[in-house]
Each structure stands twice: as structure tokens, then as C-alpha cells.
Tab-separated table of C-alpha atoms in Angstrom:
chain	number	residue	atom	x	y	z
A	262	MET	CA	128.481	153.761	43.304
A	263	THR	CA	129.456	150.979	45.677
A	264	VAL	CA	130.938	152.246	48.924
A	265	ILE	CA	133.875	150.202	50.169
A	266	GLN	CA	133.452	150.219	53.912
A	267	GLU	CA	136.504	150.370	56.114
A	268	ASN	CA	136.781	147.145	58.054
A	269	PRO	CA	136.252	148.030	61.738
A	270	ALA	CA	138.486	145.154	62.788
A	271	SER	CA	141.235	146.612	60.594
A	272	ALA	CA	140.977	150.015	62.228
A	273	ALA	CA	140.929	148.577	65.715
A	274	GLY	CA	143.682	146.069	65.047
A	275	ALA	CA	141.415	143.123	65.898
A	276	ALA	CA	141.055	140.123	63.616
A	277	PRO	CA	137.731	138.502	62.768
A	278	ALA	CA	137.455	134.822	63.483
A	279	ALA	CA	138.947	132.691	60.739
A	280	PRO	CA	136.636	130.245	58.985
A	281	ALA	CA	136.572	126.874	60.654
A	282	ALA	CA	139.147	124.497	59.149
A	283	SER	CA	138.558	120.795	58.919
A	284	ALA	CA	140.703	118.481	61.014
A	285	ALA	CA	142.704	117.692	57.886
A	286	ASP	CA	143.399	121.352	57.142
A	287	THR	CA	146.282	121.823	59.546
A	288	GLU	CA	149.277	123.778	58.273
A	289	ALA	CA	151.589	120.792	58.730
A	290	GLU	CA	149.310	118.456	56.808
A	291	VAL	CA	148.752	120.888	53.942
A	292	LEU	CA	152.516	121.455	53.752
A	293	GLY	CA	152.951	117.706	53.482
A	294	LEU	CA	150.397	117.547	50.673
A	295	TYR	CA	152.327	120.247	48.808
A	296	ARG	CA	155.474	118.136	49.058
A	297	ALA	CA	153.679	114.928	48.068
A	298	HIS	CA	151.568	116.196	45.188
A	299	LEU	CA	152.511	119.742	44.167
A	300	SER	CA	155.984	121.285	44.472
A	301	LYS	CA	158.683	120.678	47.065
A	302	GLY	CA	160.193	124.047	46.182
A	303	ARG	CA	156.885	125.800	46.746
A	304	ALA	CA	156.600	124.072	50.122
A	305	THR	CA	160.064	125.297	51.098
A	306	LEU	CA	159.109	128.841	50.111
A	307	ALA	CA	155.985	128.627	52.260
A	308	GLU	CA	158.114	127.588	55.227
A	309	LEU	CA	160.180	130.756	54.857
A	310	PHE	CA	156.966	132.685	55.503
A	311	GLY	CA	156.054	130.603	58.532
A	312	SER	CA	153.842	128.040	56.751
A	313	HIS	CA	150.796	130.271	57.165
A	314	MET	CA	147.656	129.045	55.397
A	315	GLU	CA	145.353	131.637	53.844
A	316	VAL	CA	141.686	130.750	54.174
A	317	ALA	CA	139.654	133.943	53.648
A	318	SER	CA	139.871	137.357	51.990
A	319	GLU	CA	137.871	140.556	51.774
A	320	GLY	CA	138.814	143.879	50.242
A	321	ALA	CA	142.478	144.598	50.889
A	322	TRP	CA	142.858	141.958	53.598
A	323	LEU	CA	143.415	138.225	53.811
A	324	THR	CA	143.037	135.976	56.849
A	325	THR	CA	145.036	132.879	57.778
A	326	SER	CA	143.830	129.723	59.517
A	327	ASP	CA	145.166	130.925	62.865
A	328	GLY	CA	143.194	134.185	62.649
A	329	GLU	CA	146.058	136.486	61.619
A	330	ARG	CA	145.262	139.179	59.066
A	331	PHE	CA	147.527	140.590	56.371
A	332	LEU	CA	147.203	143.594	54.109
A	333	ASN	CA	147.442	142.268	50.561
A	334	ALA	CA	149.748	144.529	48.555
A	335	GLY	CA	150.750	141.561	46.408
A	336	GLY	CA	148.812	139.169	44.225
A	337	TYR	CA	150.928	140.095	41.162
A	338	GLY	CA	148.425	142.736	40.071
A	339	VAL	CA	145.247	140.641	40.319
A	340	PHE	CA	143.501	142.560	43.106
A	341	ILE	CA	143.046	146.102	41.749
A	342	MET	CA	139.494	146.045	43.192
A	343	GLY	CA	140.430	143.977	46.217
A	344	ALA	CA	139.113	140.522	47.028
A	345	ARG	CA	135.451	139.556	46.632
A	346	HIS	CA	134.265	142.950	45.458
A	347	PRO	CA	130.463	142.969	45.980
A	348	ILE	CA	129.622	143.878	42.382
A	349	VAL	CA	131.790	141.095	40.976
A	350	MET	CA	130.438	138.586	43.492
A	351	GLU	CA	126.863	139.568	42.651
A	352	GLU	CA	127.402	138.936	38.940
A	353	VAL	CA	129.257	135.650	39.477
A	354	GLU	CA	126.798	134.262	42.017
A	355	ARG	CA	123.837	135.030	39.762
A	356	GLN	CA	125.510	133.245	36.847
A	357	LEU	CA	126.448	130.257	39.024
A	358	ARG	CA	122.795	129.814	39.960
A	359	THR	CA	121.587	129.883	36.356
A	360	HIS	CA	124.090	128.788	33.676
A	361	PRO	CA	127.804	128.660	34.634
A	362	THR	CA	129.137	126.627	31.670
A	363	ALA	CA	127.957	126.729	28.074
A	364	THR	CA	127.959	124.223	25.211
A	365	ARG	CA	129.998	126.538	22.975
A	366	ILE	CA	127.611	125.723	20.116
A	367	LEU	CA	124.640	128.055	20.652
A	368	LEU	CA	124.574	131.800	21.115
A	369	GLU	CA	125.396	132.726	24.716
A	370	PRO	CA	124.610	136.291	25.845
A	371	THR	CA	127.079	136.587	28.734
A	372	VAL	CA	130.186	136.408	26.546
A	373	ALA	CA	128.707	138.931	24.107
A	374	ARG	CA	127.973	141.378	26.931
A	375	ALA	CA	131.407	140.847	28.469
A	376	ALA	CA	133.075	141.652	25.147
A	377	GLU	CA	130.911	144.765	24.813
A	378	ALA	CA	131.828	145.875	28.336
A	379	LEU	CA	135.538	145.327	27.780
A	380	VAL	CA	135.581	147.122	24.427
A	381	SER	CA	133.885	150.101	26.106
A	382	VAL	CA	137.082	150.830	28.040
A	383	MET	CA	139.616	149.989	25.309
A	384	PRO	CA	141.611	152.417	23.150
A	385	GLN	CA	139.647	153.327	20.033
A	386	GLY	CA	139.755	150.750	17.249
A	387	LEU	CA	140.327	147.729	19.478
A	388	ASP	CA	136.947	146.038	19.217
A	389	ARG	CA	137.448	142.311	18.596
A	390	VAL	CA	137.972	140.037	21.611
A	391	HIS	CA	139.221	136.517	22.226
A	392	PHE	CA	138.923	135.431	25.871
A	393	GLY	CA	141.227	133.010	27.675
A	394	LEU	CA	142.047	132.079	31.254
A	395	SER	CA	145.720	132.785	31.896
A	396	GLY	CA	147.840	135.698	30.763
A	397	ALA	CA	150.056	133.295	28.827
A	398	GLU	CA	146.997	132.192	26.806
A	399	ALA	CA	146.389	135.802	25.825
A	400	VAL	CA	150.042	136.117	24.774
A	401	GLU	CA	149.781	132.965	22.669
A	402	THR	CA	146.673	134.397	21.015
A	403	GLY	CA	148.451	137.628	20.141
A	404	LEU	CA	151.488	135.796	18.764
A	405	LYS	CA	149.282	133.516	16.671
A	406	LEU	CA	147.400	136.493	15.224
A	407	ALA	CA	150.751	137.972	14.218
A	408	ARG	CA	151.930	134.703	12.630
A	409	ALA	CA	148.615	134.237	10.804
A	410	GLY	CA	148.981	137.782	9.496
A	411	GLY	CA	152.368	136.996	7.978
A	412	PHE	CA	154.660	138.423	10.693
A	413	LYS	CA	157.119	135.559	11.239
A	414	ARG	CA	159.859	137.432	13.122
A	415	THR	CA	159.148	138.448	16.733
A	416	VAL	CA	160.934	141.067	18.820
A	417	SER	CA	160.496	141.333	22.581
A	418	MET	CA	162.394	143.298	25.191
A	419	ARG	CA	165.036	142.203	27.679
A	420	GLY	CA	163.550	142.095	31.141
A	421	GLY	CA	160.064	141.635	29.721
A	422	TYR	CA	157.800	138.935	31.055
A	423	HIS	CA	155.076	137.371	28.912
A	424	GLY	CA	154.478	133.977	30.518
A	425	LYS	CA	155.904	130.481	30.422
A	426	THR	CA	153.970	128.498	27.815
A	427	LEU	CA	156.182	127.683	24.843
A	428	GLY	CA	155.367	130.679	22.662
A	429	ALA	CA	155.132	133.118	25.553
A	430	LEU	CA	158.391	131.762	26.997
A	431	SER	CA	160.104	132.410	23.677
A	432	ALA	CA	159.237	136.082	24.190
A	433	THR	CA	160.206	136.088	27.900
A	434	ALA	CA	163.915	136.881	27.715
A	435	LYS	CA	165.087	135.157	30.895
A	436	GLU	CA	167.777	132.489	30.679
A	437	VAL	CA	166.783	130.575	33.807
A	438	TYR	CA	163.223	130.072	32.544
A	439	GLN	CA	164.145	129.293	28.933
A	440	LYS	CA	167.119	126.948	29.303
A	441	PRO	CA	165.323	123.729	30.384
A	442	PHE	CA	162.874	123.950	27.461
A	443	ARG	CA	165.061	124.738	24.473
A	444	PRO	CA	164.730	124.680	21.544
A	445	LEU	CA	162.004	127.285	21.758
A	446	LEU	CA	160.159	128.865	18.844
A	447	PRO	CA	162.443	130.171	16.097
A	448	ASP	CA	162.910	133.780	15.039
A	449	PHE	CA	162.473	135.431	18.446
A	450	HIS	CA	164.881	138.285	19.132
A	451	HIS	CA	165.390	140.401	22.258
A	452	LEU	CA	166.283	144.097	22.394
A	453	PRO	CA	166.947	146.554	25.238
A	454	PHE	CA	163.752	148.001	26.722
A	455	GLY	CA	163.581	151.747	26.147
A	456	ASP	CA	166.035	151.763	23.207
A	457	ALA	CA	164.061	153.043	20.218
A	458	ASP	CA	167.176	153.203	18.012
A	459	ALA	CA	167.839	149.472	18.408
A	460	LEU	CA	164.230	148.745	17.512
A	461	GLU	CA	164.382	151.018	14.487
A	462	ALA	CA	167.420	149.143	13.146
A	463	GLU	CA	165.684	145.779	13.594
A	464	LEU	CA	162.488	146.926	11.887
A	465	ALA	CA	164.359	148.589	9.031
A	466	ALA	CA	166.315	145.392	8.382
A	467	HIS	CA	163.130	143.309	8.127
A	468	PRO	CA	160.321	145.504	6.759
A	469	GLY	CA	156.881	143.931	6.750
A	470	GLU	CA	158.053	140.907	8.777
A	471	VAL	CA	158.327	141.928	12.435
A	472	CYS	CA	155.930	141.528	15.327
A	473	VAL	CA	156.918	143.632	18.356
A	474	ILE	CA	155.610	142.623	21.791
A	475	LEU	CA	156.324	144.701	24.904
A	476	GLU	CA	154.892	146.015	28.163
A	477	PRO	CA	154.232	149.723	28.832
A	478	VAL	CA	155.940	149.209	32.213
A	479	GLN	CA	157.884	146.030	32.921
A	480	GLY	CA	156.279	144.628	36.067
A	481	GLU	CA	158.170	141.372	36.569
A	482	GLY	CA	161.269	143.140	35.266
A	483	GLY	CA	161.219	145.177	38.472
A	484	VAL	CA	158.866	148.072	37.667
A	485	ILE	CA	160.996	149.386	34.807
A	486	ILE	CA	159.491	152.567	33.388
A	487	PRO	CA	160.694	153.515	29.873
A	488	PRO	CA	161.680	157.047	28.859
A	489	LYS	CA	158.791	159.382	28.185
A	490	GLY	CA	157.667	159.110	24.574
A	491	TYR	CA	159.221	155.673	24.056
A	492	LEU	CA	155.946	153.810	23.670
A	493	LYS	CA	154.649	156.289	21.114
A	494	ARG	CA	157.931	156.079	19.217
A	495	VAL	CA	157.642	152.283	19.160
A	496	GLU	CA	154.199	152.576	17.588
A	497	GLU	CA	155.475	155.065	14.993
A	498	LEU	CA	158.400	152.824	14.047
A	499	VAL	CA	156.209	149.743	13.754
A	500	ARG	CA	153.840	151.595	11.434
A	501	GLU	CA	156.692	153.106	9.407
A	502	HIS	CA	158.147	149.651	8.726
A	503	ASP	CA	154.837	147.786	8.278
A	504	GLY	CA	155.167	145.739	11.445
A	505	PHE	CA	152.700	144.346	13.969
A	506	LEU	CA	152.426	145.673	17.540
A	507	ILE	CA	151.288	143.694	20.592
A	508	LEU	CA	151.012	145.583	23.869
A	509	ASP	CA	151.130	143.259	26.869
A	510	GLU	CA	148.991	144.959	29.528
A	511	ILE	CA	148.246	141.824	31.509
A	512	GLN	CA	149.779	143.396	34.624
A	513	SER	CA	149.941	147.094	33.750
A	514	GLY	CA	146.394	147.390	32.434
A	515	PHE	CA	142.882	147.637	33.854
A	516	GLY	CA	143.646	150.682	35.999
A	517	ARG	CA	146.872	149.497	37.614
A	518	LEU	CA	148.944	152.452	36.342
A	519	GLY	CA	146.278	155.079	36.989
A	520	GLU	CA	144.756	154.945	33.495
A	521	TRP	CA	142.631	152.178	32.056
A	522	TRP	CA	145.656	151.091	30.012
A	523	GLY	CA	149.299	152.065	29.777
A	524	ALA	CA	148.594	152.764	26.108
A	525	ASP	CA	146.373	155.669	27.170
A	526	PHE	CA	149.264	157.726	28.545
A	527	GLU	CA	150.714	158.258	25.057
A	528	ASP	CA	147.616	157.607	22.933
A	529	VAL	CA	149.008	154.382	21.484
A	530	ARG	CA	146.835	151.969	19.518
A	531	PRO	CA	148.452	148.549	19.082
A	532	ASP	CA	147.221	145.845	16.738
A	533	VAL	CA	146.542	143.654	19.769
A	534	LEU	CA	146.304	144.566	23.448
A	535	LEU	CA	146.566	141.791	26.033
A	536	ALA	CA	144.611	141.912	29.298
A	537	GLY	CA	144.420	139.576	32.276
A	538	LYS	CA	145.092	139.317	36.019
A	539	ALA	CA	142.549	141.910	37.283
A	540	LEU	CA	140.158	141.227	34.397
A	541	GLY	CA	138.331	138.549	36.403
A	542	GLY	CA	137.708	140.969	39.237
A	543	GLY	CA	140.016	139.147	41.639
A	544	VAL	CA	137.481	136.309	41.704
A	545	LEU	CA	138.014	134.151	38.605
A	546	PRO	CA	140.875	133.668	36.105
A	547	VAL	CA	140.195	135.515	32.849
A	548	SER	CA	142.427	136.952	30.146
A	549	ALA	CA	141.778	138.467	26.744
A	550	ALA	CA	143.423	139.500	23.519
A	551	ILE	CA	141.669	142.565	22.117
A	552	ALA	CA	142.484	143.340	18.501
A	553	THR	CA	141.698	145.661	15.641
A	554	ARG	CA	139.397	144.271	12.970
A	555	LYS	CA	142.321	143.972	10.557
A	556	ALA	CA	144.506	142.074	13.022
A	557	PHE	CA	141.618	139.779	13.981
A	558	ARG	CA	140.815	138.847	10.388
A	559	PRO	CA	142.344	135.315	10.507
A	560	PHE	CA	139.995	134.382	13.370
A	561	ASP	CA	137.010	135.848	11.513
A	562	LYS	CA	137.809	133.792	8.453
A	563	ASP	CA	137.925	130.492	10.359
A	564	PRO	CA	136.246	130.451	13.822
A	565	TYR	CA	137.871	127.078	14.626
A	566	ILE	CA	141.468	128.066	13.901
A	567	HIS	CA	142.069	129.122	17.530
A	568	THR	CA	139.689	127.814	20.195
A	569	ALA	CA	139.627	126.678	23.826
A	570	THR	CA	136.929	124.810	25.725
A	571	PHE	CA	136.740	127.325	28.571
A	572	SER	CA	137.208	130.477	26.498
A	573	GLY	CA	134.304	132.818	27.227
A	574	GLN	CA	132.447	130.502	29.594
A	575	PRO	CA	129.454	132.286	31.197
A	576	VAL	CA	130.609	132.345	34.825
A	577	LEU	CA	133.946	133.837	33.757
A	578	MET	CA	132.209	136.402	31.592
A	579	ALA	CA	129.993	137.392	34.496
A	580	ALA	CA	133.184	138.198	36.412
A	581	VAL	CA	134.404	140.394	33.537
A	582	GLN	CA	131.130	142.318	33.445
A	583	GLY	CA	131.270	142.763	37.208
A	584	ALA	CA	134.893	143.892	37.078
A	585	VAL	CA	134.230	146.571	34.459
A	586	ARG	CA	131.158	147.730	36.407
A	587	ALA	CA	133.088	147.910	39.668
A	588	MET	CA	135.945	149.866	38.127
A	589	LYS	CA	133.541	152.376	36.575
A	590	GLU	CA	131.046	152.764	39.425
A	591	ASP	CA	133.687	153.042	42.155
A	592	ARG	CA	135.985	155.205	39.975
A	593	LEU	CA	138.895	152.929	40.824
A	594	VAL	CA	141.097	154.133	37.970
A	595	THR	CA	141.086	157.621	39.478
A	596	ARG	CA	141.545	156.107	42.923
A	597	ALA	CA	144.631	154.238	41.663
A	598	THR	CA	146.087	157.524	40.436
A	599	ASP	CA	145.469	159.270	43.746
A	600	LEU	CA	146.697	156.419	45.931
A	601	GLY	CA	149.817	155.937	43.827
A	602	ALA	CA	150.638	159.643	44.027
A	603	ALA	CA	150.316	159.473	47.817
A	604	LEU	CA	152.142	156.179	48.375
A	605	LEU	CA	155.189	156.489	46.104
A	606	PRO	CA	156.857	159.523	47.735
A	607	ARG	CA	156.209	158.231	51.238
A	608	ILE	CA	157.587	154.765	50.455
A	609	ALA	CA	160.634	156.437	48.911
A	610	GLU	CA	161.114	158.698	51.939
A	611	ILE	CA	161.000	155.734	54.334
A	612	ALA	CA	163.379	153.652	52.217
A	613	TYR	CA	165.993	156.375	51.826
A	614	ARG	CA	165.736	157.284	55.507
A	615	ASN	CA	165.912	153.770	56.939
A	616	ILE	CA	168.064	151.832	54.466
A	617	PRO	CA	170.035	154.411	52.441
A	618	GLU	CA	172.966	152.052	51.871
A	619	LEU	CA	170.751	149.133	50.849
A	620	VAL	CA	168.304	150.802	48.463
A	621	VAL	CA	169.153	151.496	44.814
A	622	ASP	CA	165.904	153.089	43.647
A	623	VAL	CA	162.218	153.511	44.435
A	624	ARG	CA	160.030	153.935	41.382
A	625	GLY	CA	156.494	153.384	40.234
A	626	GLN	CA	153.436	154.471	38.350
A	627	GLY	CA	149.967	154.338	39.821
A	628	LEU	CA	149.676	151.290	42.054
A	629	LEU	CA	152.675	149.475	40.590
A	630	ILE	CA	155.586	150.385	42.872
A	631	GLY	CA	159.052	148.849	43.097
A	632	VAL	CA	161.799	149.126	45.719
A	633	GLU	CA	165.146	148.025	44.286
A	634	LEU	CA	167.796	146.832	46.722
A	635	VAL	CA	171.495	146.248	46.207
A	636	GLU	CA	171.097	142.464	45.975
A	637	ALA	CA	168.419	139.825	45.529
A	638	GLY	CA	168.957	138.294	48.954
A	639	LEU	CA	168.010	141.554	50.641
A	640	ALA	CA	164.826	141.735	48.589
A	641	GLY	CA	163.881	138.316	49.912
A	642	GLU	CA	164.648	139.422	53.473
A	643	LEU	CA	162.524	142.544	53.051
A	644	LEU	CA	159.588	140.461	51.819
A	645	ILE	CA	159.827	138.339	54.952
A	646	GLU	CA	160.115	141.391	57.223
A	647	LEU	CA	157.063	142.929	55.556
A	648	PHE	CA	155.170	139.711	56.157
A	649	ASN	CA	156.268	139.735	59.799
A	650	HIS	CA	154.636	143.156	60.048
A	651	GLY	CA	151.378	142.140	58.376
A	652	VAL	CA	151.904	142.978	54.695
A	653	VAL	CA	152.070	140.683	51.663
A	654	ALA	CA	154.156	142.035	48.779
A	655	ASN	CA	155.760	140.398	45.716
A	656	HIS	CA	159.181	139.539	44.407
A	657	SER	CA	159.896	140.308	40.743
A	658	MET	CA	160.613	137.287	38.560
A	659	ASN	CA	162.892	139.076	36.109
A	660	GLY	CA	164.189	141.662	38.564
A	661	SER	CA	165.071	139.606	41.607
A	662	SER	CA	166.444	142.517	43.635
A	663	VAL	CA	163.118	144.395	43.459
A	664	VAL	CA	160.295	144.161	45.989
A	665	ARG	CA	157.055	145.021	44.245
A	666	PHE	CA	153.895	146.520	45.730
A	667	THR	CA	150.622	146.067	43.814
A	668	PRO	CA	148.016	147.148	46.378
A	669	PRO	CA	144.315	147.410	45.528
A	670	ALA	CA	142.623	150.685	44.722
A	671	VAL	CA	140.174	150.098	47.577
A	672	LEU	CA	142.668	150.921	50.337
A	673	SER	CA	141.164	153.080	53.066
A	674	ASP	CA	143.187	155.845	54.748
A	675	THR	CA	143.726	153.471	57.669
A	676	ASP	CA	144.989	150.778	55.288
A	677	VAL	CA	147.444	153.228	53.734
A	678	GLU	CA	148.853	154.150	57.138
A	679	PHE	CA	149.094	150.468	58.080
A	680	LEU	CA	151.061	149.747	54.886
A	681	LEU	CA	153.452	152.649	55.418
A	682	ASN	CA	153.959	151.880	59.110
A	683	SER	CA	154.657	148.228	58.282
A	684	PHE	CA	157.168	149.241	55.612
A	685	ASP	CA	158.849	151.564	58.105
A	686	LEU	CA	159.155	148.763	60.677
A	687	ALA	CA	160.242	146.199	58.073
A	688	THR	CA	163.041	148.387	56.730
A	689	ARG	CA	164.245	149.135	60.263
A	690	ASP	CA	164.376	145.409	60.977
A	691	LEU	CA	166.083	144.787	57.644
A	692	VAL	CA	168.937	147.164	58.425
A	693	SER	CA	169.306	145.617	61.886
A	694	GLY	CA	169.558	142.195	60.315
A	695	ALA	CA	172.048	143.380	57.701
A	696	ALA	CA	174.209	144.911	60.440
A	697	THR	CA	174.410	141.607	62.304
A	698	MET	CA	174.920	139.427	59.207
A	699	PRO	CA	178.312	137.665	59.130
A	700	GLU	CA	180.736	139.094	56.591
A	701	GLY	CA	180.136	137.492	53.203
A	702	GLY	CA	176.831	136.020	54.361
A	703	ASN	CA	173.486	136.133	52.552
């Protein structure tokens, strides 16, 4: 078992020296390069957070070019094992020194071992794997398996987030993201999340035709947790009406909720389960669609029907093997359960004490925690106040009034107290700012 050592600098409040930046790597110059070559909007967003430039990371902490350190409770779910976990780094560095990229023609052992490792932690019956890089690629893979299997009608849930490539965007029911790219794929339909009766009516009207894709907990929707038993009922309805079930666990899976997968809470076995974000160990981008043998049959029949040059490349697969090892050896799934049980009530207590008129709800499962405020502008202000007190958190793309915490399962006791103290100070500053805001202002 790897022991995650508490950073002495963290406990003492001192910051280690930041890595030396080249003369060109000034914040102003990098900001200019963003505007010239990347995104002006992204540059403007960076300015709201003081134009800080992150240059190093370890465990739960990241360091900026000026030597400031921030507790990373963001990262959109990527860092369940923190940054640069030693087991993941060991596997990746060894592969980099030997054979990082394969021809894709010959047998290559790293991808086979990565698939074996991933299947070892999947719900029973999910034993065929297609690897990708981004979560959206995994979604596209799942949707294509459904289409190849004859399921031409797709149902997703309002508030759900599945990515922004064309097929994934068709399932992501958010007007602002869809509008510029219409027409999208045909025969996509959106139902209320948590409403089993609405789903039953849709499936009954189109037996044998419907693919259902949903998340166990809607992360980008604002940490929306469905009623107990809903996920199991969805599976039962899909089976009753000969449908196809895709469970998108790109954010909720790999220990984030306090089980390996959200499916495990209600013993659900989908036709395809989608994984990503944390799957590369917080080091490299990796995603996967893991399917039953029956669902995977179209890809077995023709190995060239769905391919990608960088799917299953050795250095990426080394990261997957390291990530599974780290989660098992450090018992990080259990740690996520314990940390989530400790953090959620204390975050709720602070929110309701400090900003009772501004907070709508505090909810979460495992290390996926959301604080919903009365308006989106306040959520943005709270993110900035958290940053001012040394914590990085996330906004929610489909639930803009929700500040989302996705901290790693490697938090020390000192890290936990730092996070809670920072949230306490940030909410106090938020209410002070709201009190002085001009009437009607945002």
C-alpha cells in the first residue's frame, strides 16, 4: 500500500519554490498567447481569477508561477487519486522509456493488461473494452454500439451532460451548447431525470428501438441525485421493453461516489458503461466504453468499423494500469466514502450558517458535492472567493448556480481542515459582498 505523505509545507502554510519559468513564461505573455491563438473568452475567465499560471502539482495541491499554492477540489472529477500519484507515475515513466506508442498492427501487451485491470473492477458481465482519449469519444462509442445493434432512437435526460462532439452533443440536452450546431443527429429525445414513468411511456411506445443514456448522478447538471431505486427501475424498464442501456460514469465512476461505479449502489448492469476523467490516473487522458459481449458484437465482427489512431496506445494504457493499482492498493474507494461522509455535513453546516439566504441546497454523494445558490452570478462569486482563500472548485456547465467540489481521495486531515476553513471564509466574504452590492446588480 502506498502511503500518501502529508506535505509538510501544507501543514506549516509555507509554499515550496515554484519551478523556474522561462523569460517568456510570464503571466501577461501567456495571457496574450491565449488571446492570439486559443480563446479570448478563456483569457477573460483567467483574468477573473487573477491571471494565475499553474506550473506544478502534487497530490491535492497545485502551485502557480509566483509560488502560491492551492488545494485542488476541482479538475471536473479527474483527480480522484490526486496529481502525479507515485504508482501511476512509475507505470507511465517505465512505458515512456521503452515503448510509448505502438504500430496498432502487432499484438501489444500493455493494452491487453489495461483491459484486464479495468474489467477486474467492473460490474459482472461487462468484459469487452474500447479505449479512447476524451469522455466524448467514449460516449460516441456507446452510441455507435447502440446504432449498430439496431437501436435507432435515443433517450437522454434533461440536465445530463455527455460531451460536445456531434453525437454526444445530441444527447447533452442544453440549448446554449446545441443551438450553434443544429441540425444535430436525428431521433434524440430528452426526458426528466428521475421520472421513471416518463421513461416507461417512451419505451412502451417504441419497443425494441430505444437506447437510453444517463448518469447515475448528474455532475455537470449540478450534482443532481435521483430518487432511490430510480436507476434500478430504469434498468428494469429497458429490459422489459427490449431497449439498450448506456450508463455514463465518466464523472461519477472510478470511486468518485464512494463505490467503484454508481451502478454498484443498485446492482445495475448496463449494456455499456462509460469511463473517463480519473481513468488516466490524473496523468494522461484516457476514456473507455466497457460493454457486454452481446453489445460489443458489432465491433467483434469487424475490427475496423470503429477505430482511432491513439486508442489503447501503450503509454496511456500504462496510466490505466497504474490508476487501477493505486485505487486498489491505497483503498481510495473506501477513502472517498469516508471523506465524503465527513465533508458533506460540515460543508452544509457552514453554508446554512453563513449564507442562509443565498443557499438553496447542499447535496452530494462520496466526493461529488454541490452547493446550489439562488442565482448563477453568486456561484461565480463564490468560486472566486474560494480561489482567494486557496481552493480551486468547479462551476457546473448545466447547473450554473451550483458550485461543485470534486476533491481527491488523498486529502489528509490537514487538507480537509484547510478546505473547510477556506469555505467558511469564502462564504463570509460572499455574504459581505452581497450586502454591499447595488440593488439590481450582479
